[in-house]
Each structure stands twice: as structure tokens, then as C-alpha cells.
Amino acid sequence: MAVYTVMNKSLLVTRPNHDITVNYLFFWCNPILDLAKMKNFAIHDLSAKKAEIKEFESHMRARKPALLFLNGHGTESSITGQDNKPIIGMNVDEDVIKDSIIYARSCRAAKQLGPLLIRKKAKAFMGYKRDFVFMYQSDHVTKPLQDKIARLFLNPSNLGVRVIIKGHPVKEAFYRSQRLLHKNLMRSLSSAASKEENDAAPSLLWNLNSKVLIGDKNASIN
Amino acid sequence: MMNKKATTSLNIKPEILNDLKQLTSARIKAMSKNVKISIGNKDYTQEEIINHVENADEIGTQIMEMQLEFLQDLANGSLYSYE
């Protein structure tokens, strides 16, 4: 009798775009979506107006994505979608997030929401216990992917998701993402850094000290 | 927003808070004018940050905390390693 392994290679991304901050996150999701496509993931892209609670919960229940990448503003107890309306909060049903690996690129959600999602049987949660901070060049707001200052912050956070998509455990994703952030911090303090890169150093350190991983650190997509 | 009380506590003496405000404002003033900082659900220009620091409100306190954390880690050397 043949044995088949069912691969749940699916990714759900929420990415509102109603203000400059979330618009940067919106664009920086593009390389993630490209990679997931290349790796044959089923992709559920809840972008702009689709980043809202009904759409989110219905996709989560129906598709059961292995990886959930939340982008948006956040508080200790919620993460928002388009127009700052909550997309997930403390009253989320267990069947919405059960067995998912969750990465929240938002402020403070690792403080209360993250631990709650783990209690509600999410496999792992990576996020920030304080505000997620980034700097950007004001003359690059229409081309966020070309912003060299925003890149110092958003490339390391993207790396966390990339490593998970490539099938590695979340602990490796966390470590490699933090290592790259630290490398960028060191670069910002070096003599090779531009004035703007040097200005970014305290904010880079802030993010480095704010990111946490909870749940099953060996969880992976396979 | 400008008068919002700080929710993060810096837990330092008032006279030191004054010094920290001055130090933070000086460091922010020295920053490039071409960059903005996104914190929470808003982004801030250099001038706006300085106002928040002078008012020692929630955002201002957070900026001071960020600068203090950076300077402390720089001074004790912990900033140079990540393992």
C-alpha cells in the first residue's frame, strides 16, 4: 500500500494599505508572495479592503493555512486590518488559528495576543512585545521597496517568513532574522554607514530587543 | 495626542528626566531631515518627535527610552554581540 504525505503548503497574508506605515508593509510582502509562489504554496492574499475580519476568518476556517503572516497596526490584544479595524483579537475562536504558525509584523501583539493564540492551539507565534518601529526616507514613500533605510528594518523581518516558507523550523527563522537585524545594526554604526543609516541605530536595537518567539520552537511547514 | 500621559515609565528622577529630554532632543535634532520614524499607528517628523520629547508624553517617553536603551547597550558593550 502506498503511503502519501499530504503537504499543507499554504500561506495567508493580511496586508492593509490605508496609511504610509502599513503601505510599506504591504509592498514589503511582495517578495514573500513571490517566494511562496515559487515554492508552490497555495496563497491567500488578503490585501487592502480584503484585509477585514469576515474575509480573514472565513479563509482561515476553510483553507487552514499552515503559515499566517499578519501585517498591520497592533495593540497588546489585537491586530488590525484595513482602516484600523480589528482583524484578530482576544475573542478569536480556536478553530480559526489552530495548528497555524503565526508571524505578526505589528506592534505589541506578542504581549497578550500571542500567548493567547498559543493557548488556543496555534503552533508558534513570532512577534513584537513592544511597538514595531521602522524609519523610512520621506522621498521614497511611493517606492517603498527601494527605500534603503526601511530595508534595514523590513528585510530582516521578511527573512523570518522566508526561512519558514523554505521549510526550516521557526526557531531558525527567528534566529536568522535576528542575526540579520543585528548585522544591519552593526552596519549602521560602521564608518561605511550613511548619515541616515547611522540615525536608524537606536530603532534597530529597539526592534532587536522587542521580538519574541513563543510556542513550539521546532514547528515547521512540512 | 500631544498631551497624552506616558504609559511607559522611565522610572528616573525628575532632574535626570530633564537631562534625558535635552540629550534626546539634541540627538534627534542631529538626525537627517529626510527620514521619518513610524511608531505604533503614526509616523513622525524630526520636529514632531522633539515636541513629544519636550512634552514627555507617551511617544516622547518611548523615544527617550529607545535612546537610553541604545546608549546603555553601547556603553556596556552588549550591543556588539547577538547570540
mmCIF file of C-alpha atoms in Angstrom:
data_model
loop_
_atom_site.group_PDB
_atom_site.id
_atom_site.type_symbol
_atom_site.label_atom_id
_atom_site.label_comp_id
_atom_site.label_asym_id
_atom_site.label_seq_id
_atom_site.Cartn_x
_atom_site.Cartn_y
_atom_site.Cartn_z
ATOM 1 C CA MET A 1 0.000 0.000 0.000
ATOM 2 C CA ALA A 2 1.407 3.386 -0.979
ATOM 3 C CA VAL A 3 1.763 5.999 1.751
ATOM 4 C CA TYR A 4 1.170 9.612 0.772
ATOM 5 C CA THR A 5 2.287 12.587 2.766
ATOM 6 C CA VAL A 6 -0.112 15.489 2.484
ATOM 7 C CA MET A 7 1.759 18.766 2.379
ATOM 8 C CA ASN A 8 -0.228 21.731 3.685
ATOM 9 C CA LYS A 9 1.899 24.317 1.959
ATOM 10 C CA SER A 10 -0.344 27.331 2.269
ATOM 11 C CA LEU A 11 0.187 30.922 3.293
ATOM 12 C CA LEU A 12 -2.339 33.554 4.307
ATOM 13 C CA VAL A 13 -1.167 37.160 4.329
ATOM 14 C CA THR A 14 -3.097 40.162 5.645
ATOM 15 C CA ARG A 15 -1.774 43.493 4.382
ATOM 16 C CA PRO A 16 -3.813 46.674 4.660
ATOM 17 C CA ASN A 17 -2.565 49.758 2.837
ATOM 18 C CA HIS A 18 -4.552 52.715 4.193
ATOM 19 C CA ASP A 19 -1.629 54.746 5.577
ATOM 20 C CA ILE A 20 2.113 55.161 4.929
ATOM 21 C CA THR A 21 3.228 52.733 7.637
ATOM 22 C CA VAL A 22 1.050 49.821 6.544
ATOM 23 C CA ASN A 23 1.621 50.678 2.882
ATOM 24 C CA TYR A 24 5.335 49.999 3.448
ATOM 25 C CA LEU A 25 4.477 46.621 4.998
ATOM 26 C CA PHE A 26 2.073 45.989 2.086
ATOM 27 C CA PHE A 27 4.826 46.410 -0.503
ATOM 28 C CA TRP A 28 7.401 44.504 1.528
ATOM 29 C CA CYS A 29 5.067 41.469 1.442
ATOM 30 C CA ASN A 30 5.563 41.231 -2.335
ATOM 31 C CA PRO A 31 8.928 39.409 -2.153
ATOM 32 C CA ILE A 32 7.354 36.962 0.332
ATOM 33 C CA LEU A 33 4.444 36.258 -2.003
ATOM 34 C CA ASP A 34 6.882 35.760 -4.905
ATOM 35 C CA LEU A 35 8.877 33.223 -2.894
ATOM 36 C CA ALA A 36 5.747 31.375 -1.741
ATOM 37 C CA LYS A 37 4.563 31.214 -5.367
ATOM 38 C CA MET A 38 7.928 29.821 -6.436
ATOM 39 C CA LYS A 39 7.700 27.180 -3.696
ATOM 40 C CA ASN A 40 4.218 26.176 -4.908
ATOM 41 C CA PHE A 41 2.355 27.423 -1.866
ATOM 42 C CA ALA A 42 -1.384 27.984 -2.015
ATOM 43 C CA ILE A 43 -1.576 31.735 -1.383
ATOM 44 C CA HIS A 44 -4.422 33.648 0.258
ATOM 45 C CA ASP A 45 -3.580 37.320 -0.104
ATOM 46 C CA LEU A 46 -5.961 39.480 1.928
ATOM 47 C CA SER A 47 -4.753 42.840 0.726
ATOM 48 C CA ALA A 48 -6.221 46.328 1.137
ATOM 49 C CA LYS A 49 -10.021 46.135 1.571
ATOM 50 C CA LYS A 50 -9.903 42.338 1.730
ATOM 51 C CA ALA A 51 -7.939 42.664 4.980
ATOM 52 C CA GLU A 52 -11.020 42.505 7.187
ATOM 53 C CA ILE A 53 -12.266 40.127 9.861
ATOM 54 C CA LYS A 54 -15.052 38.263 7.993
ATOM 55 C CA GLU A 55 -12.839 37.516 4.999
ATOM 56 C CA PHE A 56 -9.979 36.569 7.322
ATOM 57 C CA GLU A 57 -11.949 34.158 9.492
ATOM 58 C CA SER A 58 -13.713 32.546 6.558
ATOM 59 C CA HIS A 59 -10.378 31.930 4.752
ATOM 60 C CA MET A 60 -8.759 30.619 7.920
ATOM 61 C CA ARG A 61 -11.624 28.186 8.599
ATOM 62 C CA ALA A 62 -11.920 26.989 5.006
ATOM 63 C CA ARG A 63 -8.248 26.821 3.981
ATOM 64 C CA LYS A 64 -6.453 26.155 7.285
ATOM 65 C CA PRO A 65 -3.219 27.820 6.138
ATOM 66 C CA ALA A 66 -0.061 26.426 7.699
ATOM 67 C CA LEU A 67 1.506 29.880 7.826
ATOM 68 C CA LEU A 68 -0.244 33.110 8.748
ATOM 69 C CA PHE A 69 1.610 36.386 8.124
ATOM 70 C CA LEU A 70 -0.214 39.319 9.713
ATOM 71 C CA ASN A 71 0.764 42.859 8.763
ATOM 72 C CA GLY A 72 -0.983 45.830 10.329
ATOM 73 C CA HIS A 73 -1.217 48.051 13.345
ATOM 74 C CA GLY A 74 -1.474 46.293 16.652
ATOM 75 C CA THR A 75 -2.031 46.592 20.361
ATOM 76 C CA GLU A 76 -1.255 44.141 23.153
ATOM 77 C CA SER A 77 -4.569 42.410 22.475
ATOM 78 C CA SER A 78 -5.360 42.855 18.781
ATOM 79 C CA ILE A 79 -4.083 43.305 15.241
ATOM 80 C CA THR A 80 -5.925 45.421 12.745
ATOM 81 C CA GLY A 81 -6.645 45.235 9.036
ATOM 82 C CA GLN A 82 -7.821 47.870 6.577
ATOM 83 C CA ASP A 83 -8.803 51.213 8.156
ATOM 84 C CA ASN A 84 -7.541 50.052 11.549
ATOM 85 C CA LYS A 85 -10.471 47.690 12.098
ATOM 86 C CA PRO A 86 -9.506 44.672 14.248
ATOM 87 C CA ILE A 87 -8.872 41.526 12.226
ATOM 88 C CA ILE A 88 -7.920 39.297 15.170
ATOM 89 C CA GLY A 89 -8.314 39.795 18.904
ATOM 90 C CA MET A 90 -8.616 38.036 22.238
ATOM 91 C CA ASN A 91 -12.042 36.593 21.371
ATOM 92 C CA VAL A 92 -10.824 34.712 18.279
ATOM 93 C CA ASP A 93 -12.186 31.158 18.050
ATOM 94 C CA GLU A 94 -9.739 28.308 18.417
ATOM 95 C CA ASP A 95 -10.749 26.755 15.078
ATOM 96 C CA VAL A 96 -9.630 29.921 13.261
ATOM 97 C CA ILE A 97 -5.969 29.689 14.222
ATOM 98 C CA LYS A 98 -5.455 26.102 15.402
ATOM 99 C CA ASP A 99 -2.242 24.482 14.069
ATOM 100 C CA SER A 100 -1.042 27.627 12.271
ATOM 101 C CA ILE A 101 2.415 29.140 12.551
ATOM 102 C CA ILE A 102 1.803 32.861 13.038
ATOM 103 C CA TYR A 103 4.110 35.770 12.330
ATOM 104 C CA ALA A 104 2.734 39.171 13.365
ATOM 105 C CA ARG A 105 4.518 42.202 11.923
ATOM 106 C CA SER A 106 2.678 44.636 14.153
ATOM 107 C CA CYS A 107 3.101 46.449 17.437
ATOM 108 C CA ARG A 108 2.895 44.815 20.866
ATOM 109 C CA ALA A 109 0.792 41.765 19.921
ATOM 110 C CA ALA A 110 3.340 39.369 21.449
ATOM 111 C CA LYS A 111 2.449 40.716 24.860
ATOM 112 C CA GLN A 112 -1.078 39.306 25.317
ATOM 113 C CA LEU A 113 -2.482 38.184 21.976
ATOM 114 C CA GLY A 114 0.460 35.927 21.070
ATOM 115 C CA PRO A 115 0.352 33.868 24.299
ATOM 116 C CA LEU A 116 -3.441 33.594 23.965
ATOM 117 C CA LEU A 117 -3.141 32.258 20.397
ATOM 118 C CA ILE A 118 -0.699 29.628 21.642
ATOM 119 C CA ARG A 119 -3.173 28.647 24.387
ATOM 120 C CA LYS A 120 -5.756 28.362 21.596
ATOM 121 C CA LYS A 121 -3.512 25.822 19.850
ATOM 122 C CA ALA A 122 -1.606 27.859 17.291
ATOM 123 C CA LYS A 123 1.719 26.051 16.798
ATOM 124 C CA ALA A 124 4.038 29.024 17.187
ATOM 125 C CA PHE A 125 3.858 32.815 17.335
ATOM 126 C CA MET A 126 6.597 35.227 16.363
ATOM 127 C CA GLY A 127 6.017 38.922 17.009
ATOM 128 C CA TYR A 128 6.910 42.047 18.944
ATOM 129 C CA LYS A 129 6.195 42.678 22.619
ATOM 130 C CA ARG A 130 6.723 46.447 22.187
ATOM 131 C CA ASP A 131 5.988 48.783 19.277
ATOM 132 C CA PHE A 132 7.441 47.618 15.960
ATOM 133 C CA VAL A 133 9.405 50.653 14.826
ATOM 134 C CA PHE A 134 10.893 51.485 11.457
ATOM 135 C CA MET A 135 12.349 54.502 9.707
ATOM 136 C CA TYR A 136 11.901 55.454 6.087
ATOM 137 C CA GLN A 137 13.107 58.050 3.610
ATOM 138 C CA SER A 138 10.354 60.602 3.062
ATOM 139 C CA ASP A 139 11.260 60.833 -0.648
ATOM 140 C CA HIS A 140 10.640 57.083 -1.084
ATOM 141 C CA VAL A 141 7.041 56.737 0.088
ATOM 142 C CA THR A 142 5.882 55.919 -3.441
ATOM 143 C CA LYS A 143 8.575 53.260 -3.892
ATOM 144 C CA PRO A 144 8.946 51.505 -0.522
ATOM 145 C CA LEU A 145 10.924 48.545 -1.890
ATOM 146 C CA GLN A 146 13.696 50.909 -2.998
ATOM 147 C CA ASP A 147 13.942 52.621 0.400
ATOM 148 C CA LYS A 148 17.383 51.755 1.760
ATOM 149 C CA ILE A 149 16.553 52.855 5.300
ATOM 150 C CA ALA A 150 13.271 50.935 5.553
ATOM 151 C CA ARG A 151 15.148 47.950 4.127
ATOM 152 C CA LEU A 152 17.345 47.812 7.251
ATOM 153 C CA PHE A 153 14.200 47.010 9.264
ATOM 154 C CA LEU A 154 11.912 45.195 6.842
ATOM 155 C CA ASN A 155 14.386 42.859 5.174
ATOM 156 C CA PRO A 156 15.231 41.106 8.486
ATOM 157 C CA SER A 157 11.549 40.796 9.394
ATOM 158 C CA ASN A 158 10.874 39.341 5.920
ATOM 159 C CA LEU A 159 13.708 36.863 6.410
ATOM 160 C CA GLY A 160 11.815 35.297 9.319
ATOM 161 C CA VAL A 161 8.937 34.389 6.983
ATOM 162 C CA ARG A 162 11.231 33.350 4.123
ATOM 163 C CA VAL A 163 13.027 30.811 6.307
ATOM 164 C CA ILE A 164 9.700 29.278 7.413
ATOM 165 C CA ILE A 165 8.498 29.088 3.784
ATOM 166 C CA LYS A 166 11.703 27.229 2.924
ATOM 167 C CA GLY A 167 10.676 24.549 5.436
ATOM 168 C CA HIS A 168 13.005 25.336 8.327
ATOM 169 C CA PRO A 169 11.854 25.349 11.969
ATOM 170 C CA VAL A 170 10.591 28.618 13.447
ATOM 171 C CA LYS A 171 13.494 28.786 15.895
ATOM 172 C CA GLU A 172 15.862 29.004 12.916
ATOM 173 C CA ALA A 173 13.639 31.645 11.288
ATOM 174 C CA PHE A 174 13.730 33.682 14.469
ATOM 175 C CA TYR A 175 17.482 33.337 14.912
ATOM 176 C CA ARG A 176 18.376 34.174 11.296
ATOM 177 C CA SER A 177 16.019 37.142 11.256
ATOM 178 C CA GLN A 178 17.538 38.493 14.482
ATOM 179 C CA ARG A 179 21.078 37.894 13.193
ATOM 180 C CA LEU A 180 20.364 39.928 10.067
ATOM 181 C CA LEU A 181 18.816 42.729 12.131
ATOM 182 C CA HIS A 182 21.921 42.747 14.319
ATOM 183 C CA LYS A 183 24.155 42.768 11.232
ATOM 184 C CA ASN A 184 22.234 45.814 9.970
ATOM 185 C CA LEU A 185 22.656 47.459 13.375
ATOM 186 C CA MET A 186 26.421 46.888 13.206
ATOM 187 C CA ARG A 187 26.483 48.277 9.676
ATOM 188 C CA SER A 188 24.574 51.385 10.795
ATOM 189 C CA LEU A 189 27.309 52.045 13.374
ATOM 190 C CA SER A 190 30.202 51.479 10.993
ATOM 191 C CA SER A 191 32.203 54.149 9.204
ATOM 192 C CA ALA A 192 30.713 52.881 5.917
ATOM 193 C CA ALA A 193 27.197 53.877 7.027
ATOM 194 C CA SER A 194 25.390 56.897 5.610
ATOM 195 C CA LYS A 195 24.068 59.563 7.984
ATOM 196 C CA GLU A 196 20.551 58.140 7.623
ATOM 197 C CA GLU A 197 21.713 54.579 8.331
ATOM 198 C CA ASN A 198 23.501 55.828 11.439
ATOM 199 C CA ASP A 199 20.301 57.580 12.601
ATOM 200 C CA ALA A 200 18.491 54.241 12.441
ATOM 201 C CA ALA A 201 20.677 52.501 15.050
ATOM 202 C CA PRO A 202 18.556 53.081 18.213
ATOM 203 C CA SER A 203 15.381 51.941 16.409
ATOM 204 C CA LEU A 204 17.110 48.822 15.056
ATOM 205 C CA LEU A 205 18.239 47.903 18.570
ATOM 206 C CA TRP A 206 14.699 48.558 19.855
ATOM 207 C CA ASN A 207 13.245 46.022 17.405
ATOM 208 C CA LEU A 208 16.023 43.538 18.153
ATOM 209 C CA ASN A 209 15.104 43.656 21.849
ATOM 210 C CA SER A 210 11.343 43.543 21.177
ATOM 211 C CA LYS A 211 10.933 40.439 19.044
ATOM 212 C CA VAL A 212 9.933 37.151 20.671
ATOM 213 C CA LEU A 213 9.085 33.601 19.665
ATOM 214 C CA ILE A 214 6.596 31.572 21.683
ATOM 215 C CA GLY A 215 5.006 28.150 21.291
ATOM 216 C CA ASP A 216 6.644 25.135 19.648
ATOM 217 C CA LYS A 217 10.068 26.378 18.587
ATOM 218 C CA ASN A 218 10.591 23.315 16.404
ATOM 219 C CA ALA A 219 7.383 23.854 14.419
ATOM 220 C CA SER A 220 7.842 23.904 10.661
ATOM 221 C CA ILE A 221 5.857 23.563 7.458
ATOM 222 C CA ASN A 222 6.087 20.096 6.011
ATOM 223 C CA MET B 1 -2.129 63.059 21.365
ATOM 224 C CA MET B 2 0.413 65.705 22.341
ATOM 225 C CA ASN B 3 -0.747 65.798 25.956
ATOM 226 C CA LYS B 4 -1.340 62.097 26.327
ATOM 227 C CA LYS B 5 0.217 60.830 29.555
ATOM 228 C CA ALA B 6 3.099 58.475 29.197
ATOM 229 C CA THR B 7 2.204 54.825 29.754
ATOM 230 C CA THR B 8 5.787 53.636 29.600
ATOM 231 C CA SER B 9 7.614 54.513 32.798
ATOM 232 C CA LEU B 10 11.215 55.584 32.671
ATOM 233 C CA ASN B 11 11.495 55.364 36.446
ATOM 234 C CA ILE B 12 14.144 58.054 36.806
ATOM 235 C CA LYS B 13 14.479 61.147 38.977
ATOM 236 C CA PRO B 14 12.847 64.359 37.619
ATOM 237 C CA GLU B 15 16.199 66.192 37.339
ATOM 238 C CA ILE B 16 17.603 63.314 35.279
ATOM 239 C CA LEU B 17 14.460 63.274 33.155
ATOM 240 C CA ASN B 18 15.251 66.867 32.215
ATOM 241 C CA ASP B 19 18.778 65.897 31.187
ATOM 242 C CA LEU B 20 17.434 62.956 29.218
ATOM 243 C CA LYS B 21 14.957 65.204 27.404
ATOM 244 C CA GLN B 22 17.803 67.527 26.408
ATOM 245 C CA LEU B 23 20.057 64.669 25.345
ATOM 246 C CA THR B 24 17.306 63.010 23.305
ATOM 247 C CA SER B 25 16.244 66.282 21.662
ATOM 248 C CA ALA B 26 19.872 67.021 20.729
ATOM 249 C CA ARG B 27 20.286 63.563 19.191
ATOM 250 C CA ILE B 28 17.007 63.865 17.274
ATOM 251 C CA LYS B 29 17.937 67.363 16.029
ATOM 252 C CA ALA B 30 21.156 65.909 14.624
ATOM 253 C CA MET B 31 19.217 63.362 12.577
ATOM 254 C CA SER B 32 18.795 63.626 8.823
ATOM 255 C CA LYS B 33 15.689 65.598 7.876
ATOM 256 C CA ASN B 34 14.938 63.146 5.090
ATOM 257 C CA VAL B 35 13.900 60.326 7.444
ATOM 258 C CA LYS B 36 10.661 59.770 9.291
ATOM 259 C CA ILE B 37 10.025 57.281 12.045
ATOM 260 C CA SER B 38 6.988 55.042 12.217
ATOM 261 C CA ILE B 39 5.903 54.147 15.748
ATOM 262 C CA GLY B 40 2.595 52.500 16.503
ATOM 263 C CA ASN B 41 -0.045 53.709 14.104
ATOM 264 C CA LYS B 42 1.587 57.017 13.193
ATOM 265 C CA ASP B 43 4.749 58.352 11.634
ATOM 266 C CA TYR B 44 6.699 61.331 12.899
ATOM 267 C CA THR B 45 8.986 64.013 11.535
ATOM 268 C CA GLN B 46 12.047 65.141 13.435
ATOM 269 C CA GLU B 47 10.202 68.245 14.672
ATOM 270 C CA GLU B 48 7.175 66.261 15.862
ATOM 271 C CA ILE B 49 9.418 63.870 17.805
ATOM 272 C CA ILE B 50 11.154 66.763 19.549
ATOM 273 C CA ASN B 51 7.758 68.188 20.590
ATOM 274 C CA HIS B 52 6.731 64.819 22.014
ATOM 275 C CA VAL B 53 10.020 64.535 23.905
ATOM 276 C CA GLU B 54 9.636 68.023 25.350
ATOM 277 C CA ASN B 55 6.098 67.154 26.491
ATOM 278 C CA ALA B 56 7.319 63.799 27.854
ATOM 279 C CA ASP B 57 4.082 62.220 26.599
ATOM 280 C CA GLU B 58 3.685 58.579 25.585
ATOM 281 C CA ILE B 59 5.587 58.873 22.287
ATOM 282 C CA GLY B 60 8.199 61.210 23.769
ATOM 283 C CA THR B 61 8.812 58.835 26.669
ATOM 284 C CA GLN B 62 9.150 55.927 24.271
ATOM 285 C CA ILE B 63 11.707 57.827 22.179
ATOM 286 C CA MET B 64 13.682 58.662 25.338
ATOM 287 C CA GLU B 65 13.511 55.014 26.414
ATOM 288 C CA MET B 66 14.795 53.989 22.974
ATOM 289 C CA GLN B 67 17.742 56.404 23.131
ATOM 290 C CA LEU B 68 18.563 55.427 26.720
ATOM 291 C CA GLU B 69 18.476 51.708 25.883
ATOM 292 C CA PHE B 70 20.784 52.362 22.914
ATOM 293 C CA LEU B 71 23.285 54.447 24.877
ATOM 294 C CA GLN B 72 23.349 51.977 27.785
ATOM 295 C CA ASP B 73 23.928 48.987 25.477
ATOM 296 C CA LEU B 74 26.558 50.951 23.581
ATOM 297 C CA ALA B 75 28.342 51.855 26.828
ATOM 298 C CA ASN B 76 28.296 48.350 28.321
ATOM 299 C CA GLY B 77 29.187 46.710 25.003
ATOM 300 C CA SER B 78 26.173 44.354 24.897
ATOM 301 C CA LEU B 79 25.073 45.933 21.636
ATOM 302 C CA TYR B 80 28.036 44.419 19.814
ATOM 303 C CA SER B 81 27.071 40.783 20.197
ATOM 304 C CA TYR B 82 23.982 38.826 19.358
ATOM 305 C CA GLU B 83 23.800 35.154 20.217
#
